[in-house]
GROMACS .gro file of C-alpha atoms in nm:
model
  347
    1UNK     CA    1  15.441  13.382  27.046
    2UNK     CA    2  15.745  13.318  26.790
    3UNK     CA    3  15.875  13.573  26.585
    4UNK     CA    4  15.905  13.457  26.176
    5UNK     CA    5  16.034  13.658  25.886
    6UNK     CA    6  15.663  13.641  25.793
    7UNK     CA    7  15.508  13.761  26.102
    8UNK     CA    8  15.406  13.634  26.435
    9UNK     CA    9  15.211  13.325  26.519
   10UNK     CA   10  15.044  13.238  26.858
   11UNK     CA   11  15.098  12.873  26.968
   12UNK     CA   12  14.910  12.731  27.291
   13UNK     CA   13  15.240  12.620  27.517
   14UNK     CA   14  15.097  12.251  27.610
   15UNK     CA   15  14.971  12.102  27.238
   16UNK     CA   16  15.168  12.340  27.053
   17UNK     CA   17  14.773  12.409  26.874
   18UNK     CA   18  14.844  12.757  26.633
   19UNK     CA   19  14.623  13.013  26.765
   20UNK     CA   20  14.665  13.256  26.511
   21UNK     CA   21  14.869  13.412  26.245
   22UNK     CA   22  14.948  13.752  26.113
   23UNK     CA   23  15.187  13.702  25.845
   24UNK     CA   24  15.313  13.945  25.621
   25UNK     CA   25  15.370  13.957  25.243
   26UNK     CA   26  15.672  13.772  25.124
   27UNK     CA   27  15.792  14.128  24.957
   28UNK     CA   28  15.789  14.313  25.339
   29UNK     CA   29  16.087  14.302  25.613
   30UNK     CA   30  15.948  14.270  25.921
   31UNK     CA   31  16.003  14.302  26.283
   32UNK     CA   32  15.821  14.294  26.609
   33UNK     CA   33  15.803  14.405  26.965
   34UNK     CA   34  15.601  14.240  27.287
   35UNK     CA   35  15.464  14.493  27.572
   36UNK     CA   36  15.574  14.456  27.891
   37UNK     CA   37  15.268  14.318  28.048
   38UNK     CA   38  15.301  14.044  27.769
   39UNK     CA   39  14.918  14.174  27.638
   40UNK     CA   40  15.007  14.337  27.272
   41UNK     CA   41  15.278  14.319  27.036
   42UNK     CA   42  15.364  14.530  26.739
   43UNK     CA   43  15.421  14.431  26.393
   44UNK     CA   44  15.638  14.674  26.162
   45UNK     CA   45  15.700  14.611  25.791
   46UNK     CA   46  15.876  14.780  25.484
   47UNK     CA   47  15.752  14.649  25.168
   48UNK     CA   48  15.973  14.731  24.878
   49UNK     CA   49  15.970  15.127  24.730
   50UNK     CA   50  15.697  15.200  25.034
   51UNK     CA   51  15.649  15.356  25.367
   52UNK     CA   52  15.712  15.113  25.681
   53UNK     CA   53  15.342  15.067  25.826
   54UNK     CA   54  15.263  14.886  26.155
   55UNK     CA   55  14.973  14.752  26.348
   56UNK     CA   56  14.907  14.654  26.717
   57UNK     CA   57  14.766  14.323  26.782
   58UNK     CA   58  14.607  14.111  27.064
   59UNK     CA   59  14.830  13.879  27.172
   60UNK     CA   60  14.546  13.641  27.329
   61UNK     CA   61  14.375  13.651  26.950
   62UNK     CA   62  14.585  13.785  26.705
   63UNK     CA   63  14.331  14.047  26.635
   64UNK     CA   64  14.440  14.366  26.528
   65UNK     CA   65  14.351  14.633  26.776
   66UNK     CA   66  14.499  14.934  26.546
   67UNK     CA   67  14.592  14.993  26.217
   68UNK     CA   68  14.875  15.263  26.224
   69UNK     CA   69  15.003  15.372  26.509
   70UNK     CA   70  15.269  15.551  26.491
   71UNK     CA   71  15.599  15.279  26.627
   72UNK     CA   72  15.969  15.343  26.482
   73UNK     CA   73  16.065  14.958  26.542
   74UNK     CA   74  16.303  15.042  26.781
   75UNK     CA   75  16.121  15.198  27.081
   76UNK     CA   76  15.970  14.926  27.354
   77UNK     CA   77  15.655  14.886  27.460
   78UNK     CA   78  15.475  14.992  27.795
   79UNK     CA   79  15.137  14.841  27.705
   80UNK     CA   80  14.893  14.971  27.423
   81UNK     CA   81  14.871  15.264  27.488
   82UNK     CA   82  15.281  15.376  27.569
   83UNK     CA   83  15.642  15.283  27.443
   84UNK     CA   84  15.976  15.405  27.553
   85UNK     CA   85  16.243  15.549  27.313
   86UNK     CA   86  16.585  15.554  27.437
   87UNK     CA   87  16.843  15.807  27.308
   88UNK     CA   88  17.234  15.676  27.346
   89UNK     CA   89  17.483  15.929  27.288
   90UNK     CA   90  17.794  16.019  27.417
   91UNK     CA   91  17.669  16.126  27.720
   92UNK     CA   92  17.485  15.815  27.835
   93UNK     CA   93  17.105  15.710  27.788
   94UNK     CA   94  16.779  15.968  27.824
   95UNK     CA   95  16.449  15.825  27.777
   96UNK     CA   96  16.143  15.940  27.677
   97UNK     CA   97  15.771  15.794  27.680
   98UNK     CA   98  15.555  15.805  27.339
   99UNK     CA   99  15.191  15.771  27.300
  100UNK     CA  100  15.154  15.470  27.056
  101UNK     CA  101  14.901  15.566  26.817
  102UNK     CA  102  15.068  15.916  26.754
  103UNK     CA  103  15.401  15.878  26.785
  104UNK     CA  104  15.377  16.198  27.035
  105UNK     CA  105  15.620  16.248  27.334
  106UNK     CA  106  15.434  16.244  27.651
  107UNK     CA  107  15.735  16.325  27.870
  108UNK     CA  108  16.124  16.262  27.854
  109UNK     CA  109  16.394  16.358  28.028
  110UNK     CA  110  16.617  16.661  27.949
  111UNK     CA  111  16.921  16.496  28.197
  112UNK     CA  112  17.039  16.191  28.363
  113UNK     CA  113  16.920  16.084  28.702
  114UNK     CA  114  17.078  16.238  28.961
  115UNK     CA  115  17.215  16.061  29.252
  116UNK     CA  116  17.117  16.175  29.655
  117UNK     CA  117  17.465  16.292  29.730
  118UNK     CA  118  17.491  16.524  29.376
  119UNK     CA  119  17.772  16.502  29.142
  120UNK     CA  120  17.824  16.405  28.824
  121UNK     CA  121  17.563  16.143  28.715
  122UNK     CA  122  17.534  15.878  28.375
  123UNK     CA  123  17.226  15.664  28.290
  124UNK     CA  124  17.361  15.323  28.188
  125UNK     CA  125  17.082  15.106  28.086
  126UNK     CA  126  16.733  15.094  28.150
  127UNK     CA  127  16.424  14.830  28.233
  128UNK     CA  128  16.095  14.890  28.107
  129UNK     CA  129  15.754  14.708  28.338
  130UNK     CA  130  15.429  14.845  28.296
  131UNK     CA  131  15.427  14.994  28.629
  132UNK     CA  132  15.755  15.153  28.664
  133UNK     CA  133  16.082  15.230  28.404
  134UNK     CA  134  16.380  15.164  28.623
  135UNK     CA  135  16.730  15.341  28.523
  136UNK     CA  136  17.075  15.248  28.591
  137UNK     CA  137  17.271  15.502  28.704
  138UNK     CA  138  17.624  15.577  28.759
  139UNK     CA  139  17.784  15.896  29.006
  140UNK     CA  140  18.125  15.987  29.008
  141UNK     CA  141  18.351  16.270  28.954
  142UNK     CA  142  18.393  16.133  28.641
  143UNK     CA  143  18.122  15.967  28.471
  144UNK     CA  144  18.318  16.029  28.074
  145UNK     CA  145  18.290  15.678  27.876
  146UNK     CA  146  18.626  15.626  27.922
  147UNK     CA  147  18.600  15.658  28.345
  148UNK     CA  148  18.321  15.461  28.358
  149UNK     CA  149  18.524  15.138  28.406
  150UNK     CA  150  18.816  15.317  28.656
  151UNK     CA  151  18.933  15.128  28.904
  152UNK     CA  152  19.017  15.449  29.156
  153UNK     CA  153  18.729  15.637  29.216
  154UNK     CA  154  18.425  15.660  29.471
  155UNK     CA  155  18.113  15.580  29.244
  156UNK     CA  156  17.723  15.553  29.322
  157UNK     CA  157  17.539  15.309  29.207
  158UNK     CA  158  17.157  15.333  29.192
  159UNK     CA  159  16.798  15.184  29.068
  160UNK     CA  160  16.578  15.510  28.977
  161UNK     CA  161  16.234  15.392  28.869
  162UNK     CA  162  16.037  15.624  28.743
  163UNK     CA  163  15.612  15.614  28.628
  164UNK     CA  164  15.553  15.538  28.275
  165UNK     CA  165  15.231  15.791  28.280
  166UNK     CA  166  15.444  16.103  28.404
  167UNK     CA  167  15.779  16.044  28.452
  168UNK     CA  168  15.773  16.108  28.804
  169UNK     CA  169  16.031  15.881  29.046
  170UNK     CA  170  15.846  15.601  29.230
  171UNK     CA  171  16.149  15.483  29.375
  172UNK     CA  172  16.512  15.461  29.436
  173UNK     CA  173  16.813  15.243  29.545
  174UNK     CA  174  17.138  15.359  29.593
  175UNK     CA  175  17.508  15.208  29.680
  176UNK     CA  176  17.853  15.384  29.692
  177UNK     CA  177  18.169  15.200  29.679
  178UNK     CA  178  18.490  15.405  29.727
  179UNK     CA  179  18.679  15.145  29.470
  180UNK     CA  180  18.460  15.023  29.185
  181UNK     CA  181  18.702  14.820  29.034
  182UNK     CA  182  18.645  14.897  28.732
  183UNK     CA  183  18.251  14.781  28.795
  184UNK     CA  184  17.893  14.864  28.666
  185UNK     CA  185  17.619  14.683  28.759
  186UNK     CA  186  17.456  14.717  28.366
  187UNK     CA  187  17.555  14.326  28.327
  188UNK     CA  188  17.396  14.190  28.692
  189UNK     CA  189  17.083  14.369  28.673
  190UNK     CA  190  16.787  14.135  28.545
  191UNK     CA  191  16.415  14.140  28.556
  192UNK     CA  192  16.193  13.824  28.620
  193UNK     CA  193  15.853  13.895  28.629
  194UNK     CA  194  15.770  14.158  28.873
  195UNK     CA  195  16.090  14.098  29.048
  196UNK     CA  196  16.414  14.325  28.981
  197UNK     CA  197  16.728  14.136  29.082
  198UNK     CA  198  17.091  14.375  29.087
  199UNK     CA  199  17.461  14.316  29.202
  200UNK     CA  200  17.624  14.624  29.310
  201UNK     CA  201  18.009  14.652  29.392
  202UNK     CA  202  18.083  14.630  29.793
  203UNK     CA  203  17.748  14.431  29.818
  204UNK     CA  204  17.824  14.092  29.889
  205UNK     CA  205  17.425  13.940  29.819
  206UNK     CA  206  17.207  13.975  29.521
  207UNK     CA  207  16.931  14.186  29.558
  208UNK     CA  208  16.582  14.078  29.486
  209UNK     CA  209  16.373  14.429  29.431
  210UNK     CA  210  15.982  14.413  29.360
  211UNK     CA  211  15.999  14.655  29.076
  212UNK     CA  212  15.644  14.829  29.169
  213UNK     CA  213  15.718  14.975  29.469
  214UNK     CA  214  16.093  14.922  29.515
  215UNK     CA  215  16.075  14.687  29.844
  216UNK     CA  216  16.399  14.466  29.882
  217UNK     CA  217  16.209  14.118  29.892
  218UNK     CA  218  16.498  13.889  29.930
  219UNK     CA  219  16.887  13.880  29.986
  220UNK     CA  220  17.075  13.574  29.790
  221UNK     CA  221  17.351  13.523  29.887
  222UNK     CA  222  17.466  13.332  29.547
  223UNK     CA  223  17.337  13.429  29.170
  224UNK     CA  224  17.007  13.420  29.102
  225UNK     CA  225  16.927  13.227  28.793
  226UNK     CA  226  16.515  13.230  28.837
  227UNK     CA  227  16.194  13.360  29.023
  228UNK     CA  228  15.912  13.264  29.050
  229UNK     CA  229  15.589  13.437  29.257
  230UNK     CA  230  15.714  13.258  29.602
  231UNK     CA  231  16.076  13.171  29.567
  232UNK     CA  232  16.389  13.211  29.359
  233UNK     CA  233  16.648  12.962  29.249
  234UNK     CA  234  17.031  13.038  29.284
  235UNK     CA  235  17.382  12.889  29.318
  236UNK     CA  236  17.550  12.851  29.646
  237UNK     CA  237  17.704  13.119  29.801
  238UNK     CA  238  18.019  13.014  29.875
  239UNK     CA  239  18.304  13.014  29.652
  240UNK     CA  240  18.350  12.693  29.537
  241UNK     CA  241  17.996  12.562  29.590
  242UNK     CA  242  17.832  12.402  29.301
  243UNK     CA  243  17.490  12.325  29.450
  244UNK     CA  244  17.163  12.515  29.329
  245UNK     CA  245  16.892  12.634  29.604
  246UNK     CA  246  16.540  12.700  29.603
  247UNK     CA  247  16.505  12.948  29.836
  248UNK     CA  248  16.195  13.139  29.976
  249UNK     CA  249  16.188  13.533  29.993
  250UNK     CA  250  16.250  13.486  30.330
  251UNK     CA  251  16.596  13.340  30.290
  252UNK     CA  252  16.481  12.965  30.427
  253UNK     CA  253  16.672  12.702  30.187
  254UNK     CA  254  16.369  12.489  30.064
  255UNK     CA  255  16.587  12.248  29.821
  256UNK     CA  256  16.931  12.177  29.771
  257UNK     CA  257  17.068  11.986  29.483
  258UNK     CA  258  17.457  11.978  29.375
  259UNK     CA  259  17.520  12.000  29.009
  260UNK     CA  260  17.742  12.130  28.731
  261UNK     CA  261  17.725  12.501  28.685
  262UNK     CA  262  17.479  12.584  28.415
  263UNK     CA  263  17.306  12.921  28.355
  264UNK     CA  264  17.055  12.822  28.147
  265UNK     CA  265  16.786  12.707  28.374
  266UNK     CA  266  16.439  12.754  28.509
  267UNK     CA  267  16.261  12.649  28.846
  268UNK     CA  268  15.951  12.416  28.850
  269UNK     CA  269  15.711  12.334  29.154
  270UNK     CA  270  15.839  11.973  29.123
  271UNK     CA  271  16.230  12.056  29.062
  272UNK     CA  272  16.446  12.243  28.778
  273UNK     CA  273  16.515  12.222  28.426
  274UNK     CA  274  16.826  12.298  28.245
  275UNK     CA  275  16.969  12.295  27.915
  276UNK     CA  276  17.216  11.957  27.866
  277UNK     CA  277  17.450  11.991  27.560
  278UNK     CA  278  17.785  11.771  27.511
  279UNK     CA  279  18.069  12.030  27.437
  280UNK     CA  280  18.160  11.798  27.110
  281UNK     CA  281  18.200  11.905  26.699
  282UNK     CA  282  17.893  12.080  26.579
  283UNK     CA  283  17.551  11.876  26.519
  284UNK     CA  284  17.527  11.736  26.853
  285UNK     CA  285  17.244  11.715  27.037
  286UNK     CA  286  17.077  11.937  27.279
  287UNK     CA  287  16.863  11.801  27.561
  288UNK     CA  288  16.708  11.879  27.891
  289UNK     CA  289  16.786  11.750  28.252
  290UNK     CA  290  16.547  11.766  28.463
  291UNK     CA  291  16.620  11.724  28.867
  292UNK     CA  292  16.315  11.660  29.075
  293UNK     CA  293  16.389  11.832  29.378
  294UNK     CA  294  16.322  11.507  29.633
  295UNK     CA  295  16.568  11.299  29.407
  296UNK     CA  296  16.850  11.559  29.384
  297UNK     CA  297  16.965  11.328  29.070
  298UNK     CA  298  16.938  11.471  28.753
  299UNK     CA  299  16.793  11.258  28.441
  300UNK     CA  300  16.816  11.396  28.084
  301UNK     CA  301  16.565  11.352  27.854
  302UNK     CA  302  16.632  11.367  27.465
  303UNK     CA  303  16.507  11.632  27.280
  304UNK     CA  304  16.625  11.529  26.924
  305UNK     CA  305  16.704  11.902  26.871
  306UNK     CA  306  17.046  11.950  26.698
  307UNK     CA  307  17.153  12.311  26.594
  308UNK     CA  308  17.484  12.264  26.336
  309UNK     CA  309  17.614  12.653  26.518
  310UNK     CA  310  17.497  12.598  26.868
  311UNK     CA  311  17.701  12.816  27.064
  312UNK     CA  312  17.927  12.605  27.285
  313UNK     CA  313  17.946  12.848  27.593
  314UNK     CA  314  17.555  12.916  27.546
  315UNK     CA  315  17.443  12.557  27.422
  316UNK     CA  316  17.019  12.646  27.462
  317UNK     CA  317  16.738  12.845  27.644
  318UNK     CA  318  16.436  12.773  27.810
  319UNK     CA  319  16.141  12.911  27.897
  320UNK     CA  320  15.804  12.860  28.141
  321UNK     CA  321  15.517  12.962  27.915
  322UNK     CA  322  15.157  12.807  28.001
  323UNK     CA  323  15.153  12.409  28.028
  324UNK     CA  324  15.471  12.389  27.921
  325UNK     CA  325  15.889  12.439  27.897
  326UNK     CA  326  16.024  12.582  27.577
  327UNK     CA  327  16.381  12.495  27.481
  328UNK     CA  328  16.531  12.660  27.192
  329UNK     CA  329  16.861  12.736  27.070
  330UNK     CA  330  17.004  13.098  27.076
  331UNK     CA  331  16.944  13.303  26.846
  332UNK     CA  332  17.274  13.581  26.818
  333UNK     CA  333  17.547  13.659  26.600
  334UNK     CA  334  17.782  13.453  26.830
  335UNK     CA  335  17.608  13.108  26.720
  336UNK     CA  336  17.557  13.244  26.323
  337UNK     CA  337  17.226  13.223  26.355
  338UNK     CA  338  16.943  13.412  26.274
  339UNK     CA  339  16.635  13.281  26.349
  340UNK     CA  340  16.514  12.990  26.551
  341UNK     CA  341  16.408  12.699  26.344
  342UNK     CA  342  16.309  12.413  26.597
  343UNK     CA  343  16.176  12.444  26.950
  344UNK     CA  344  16.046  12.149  27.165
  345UNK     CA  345  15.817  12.187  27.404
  346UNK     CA  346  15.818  11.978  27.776
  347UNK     CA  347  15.570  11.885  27.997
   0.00000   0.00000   0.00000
């Protein structure tokens, strides 16, 4: 699916085939929002001098499932029946889950998570997965905005997932540091799939969490940069080490290929891809490289996708859909772009 200012369109990943189309009037501003199981999306527009109105649609089809439910375009979706709204204010993030159709709350908190040894606690950030919404929390003595980043002070850390359907906790991870160093875990906490993978301070491995029931699946003892259902890709451990492993969840180094550091990547079956742009004057090219894990030698294969504002420190992305590997450039305010306007497609 690819977001336009027109709409949405549905593209199969291997022939690049549209599927379908719901495209809005050229009058209307709209935006969208995918569930979390990847099943439905939302499509909001504001035509000129008129209420915003917005439907639910099948992402398999395109079909329109509903004709007004009742979605603020800001709130995320659990699946077609739920969505999350999250309330920031100065003391932290609360979140409550809507039904869709209505716009009614079905539950939402009244106070941050607490933490198992009490205190003081602040909700950072939050994940939403159609089994579980897991919160970021922070425990101190003092959890104020400007304390949050204090070097001197004992601090929790924890994972609090709680049930879409009732708000109840499913699950819970907790770490205390006596020095954070000035440390939250908001930027090293990412989800792939089904898989939850944090950094906390005075841990010295990632974490690999399945987010339905909370088991720790795997310890890595480097970044993790993908996952996929039986292993996870990461850098080296040790400082200094520029390699990339494919690991299983049971630790066991499967492949080991040395290359320059590069976030953007994803693991294959056959080996990895990442995102190969020259750090030259605007206009140049961005390609692939693709490794084959028995080779361990990388070979880059051109694209012919140039992006005039490519962002030099995030060149590309890329993304596994079915049959195929998306690359495409950015889209953010760092790269002064708005919208993506070429993406090839690898087999």
């Amino acid at each position: 699916m690819v977001e336009l200012e027109a709409g949405l369109i549905g593209l199969r990943g291997d022939t690049g085939e549209e599927l379908w189309r719901y495209p809005a009037s050229d009058d209307e501003d709209v935006g969208a929002e995918i569930s979390a199981d990847g099943t439905h999306a939302v499509v909001r527009s504001i035509a000129d001098d008129a209420e915003p109105t917005a439907v639910l649609l099948d992402t398999t089809t395109g079909a329109i499932v509903q004709e007004v439910i009742g979605w603020d375009g800001q709130s995320l979706l659990v699946d077609d029946e739920r969505q999350v709204r999250r309330h920031f204010d100065g003391d932290g993030l609360l979140v409550e889950v809507a039904d869709l159709v209505e716009g009614q709350a079905l539950w939402g908190q009244e106070e941050p998570a607490s933490c198992t040894a009490g205190g003081l606690s602040r909700q950072v950030s939050s994940i939403v997965h159609p089994a579980a919404i897991v919160l970021v929390v922070y425990c101190a003595d003092d959890v104020s905005e400007g304390a949050l980043y204090s070097p001197s002070q004992q601090a929790t850390h924890a994972l609090v997932a709680l049930d879409p359907g009732s708000g109840e906790e499913l699950w819970r991870y907790e770490s205390t540091e006596e020095d954070t160093e000035g440390f939250l875990p908001d930027p090293e906490v990412a989800r792939f799939g089904d898989v939850l993978v944090a950094r906390f301070p005075g841990v010295s491995d990632h974490l690999l969490f399945d987010i339905v029931d909370g088991d720790l699946v795997a310890e890595s003892p480097g970044p993790v940069l993908d996952v996929t259902e039986e292993t996870y890709l990461a850098r080296g451990g040790q400082e200094g080490d520029s390699s990339y492993e494919l690991r299983g969840f049971d630790g066991q180094v499967l492949y080991s290929v040395a290359a320059d550091p590069v976030d953007a990547v994803v693991a294959l079956d056959e080996g990895m891809v990442r995102v190969r742009m020259e750090r030259g004057p605007d206009g140049d090219p961005i390609d692939a490289e693709v490794t084959l894990w028995e080779e361990g030698e990388g070979t880059v294969v051109e694209t012919g996708l140039v992006v005039e504002s490519a962002s030099r420190s995030e060149p590309g992305r890329l993304l596994r859909v079915p049959g195929a590997v998306l690359l495409y450039p950015p889209v953010a305010p760092a790269t002064g772009a708005d919208e993506i306007g070429h993406i090839v497609a690898l087999q």
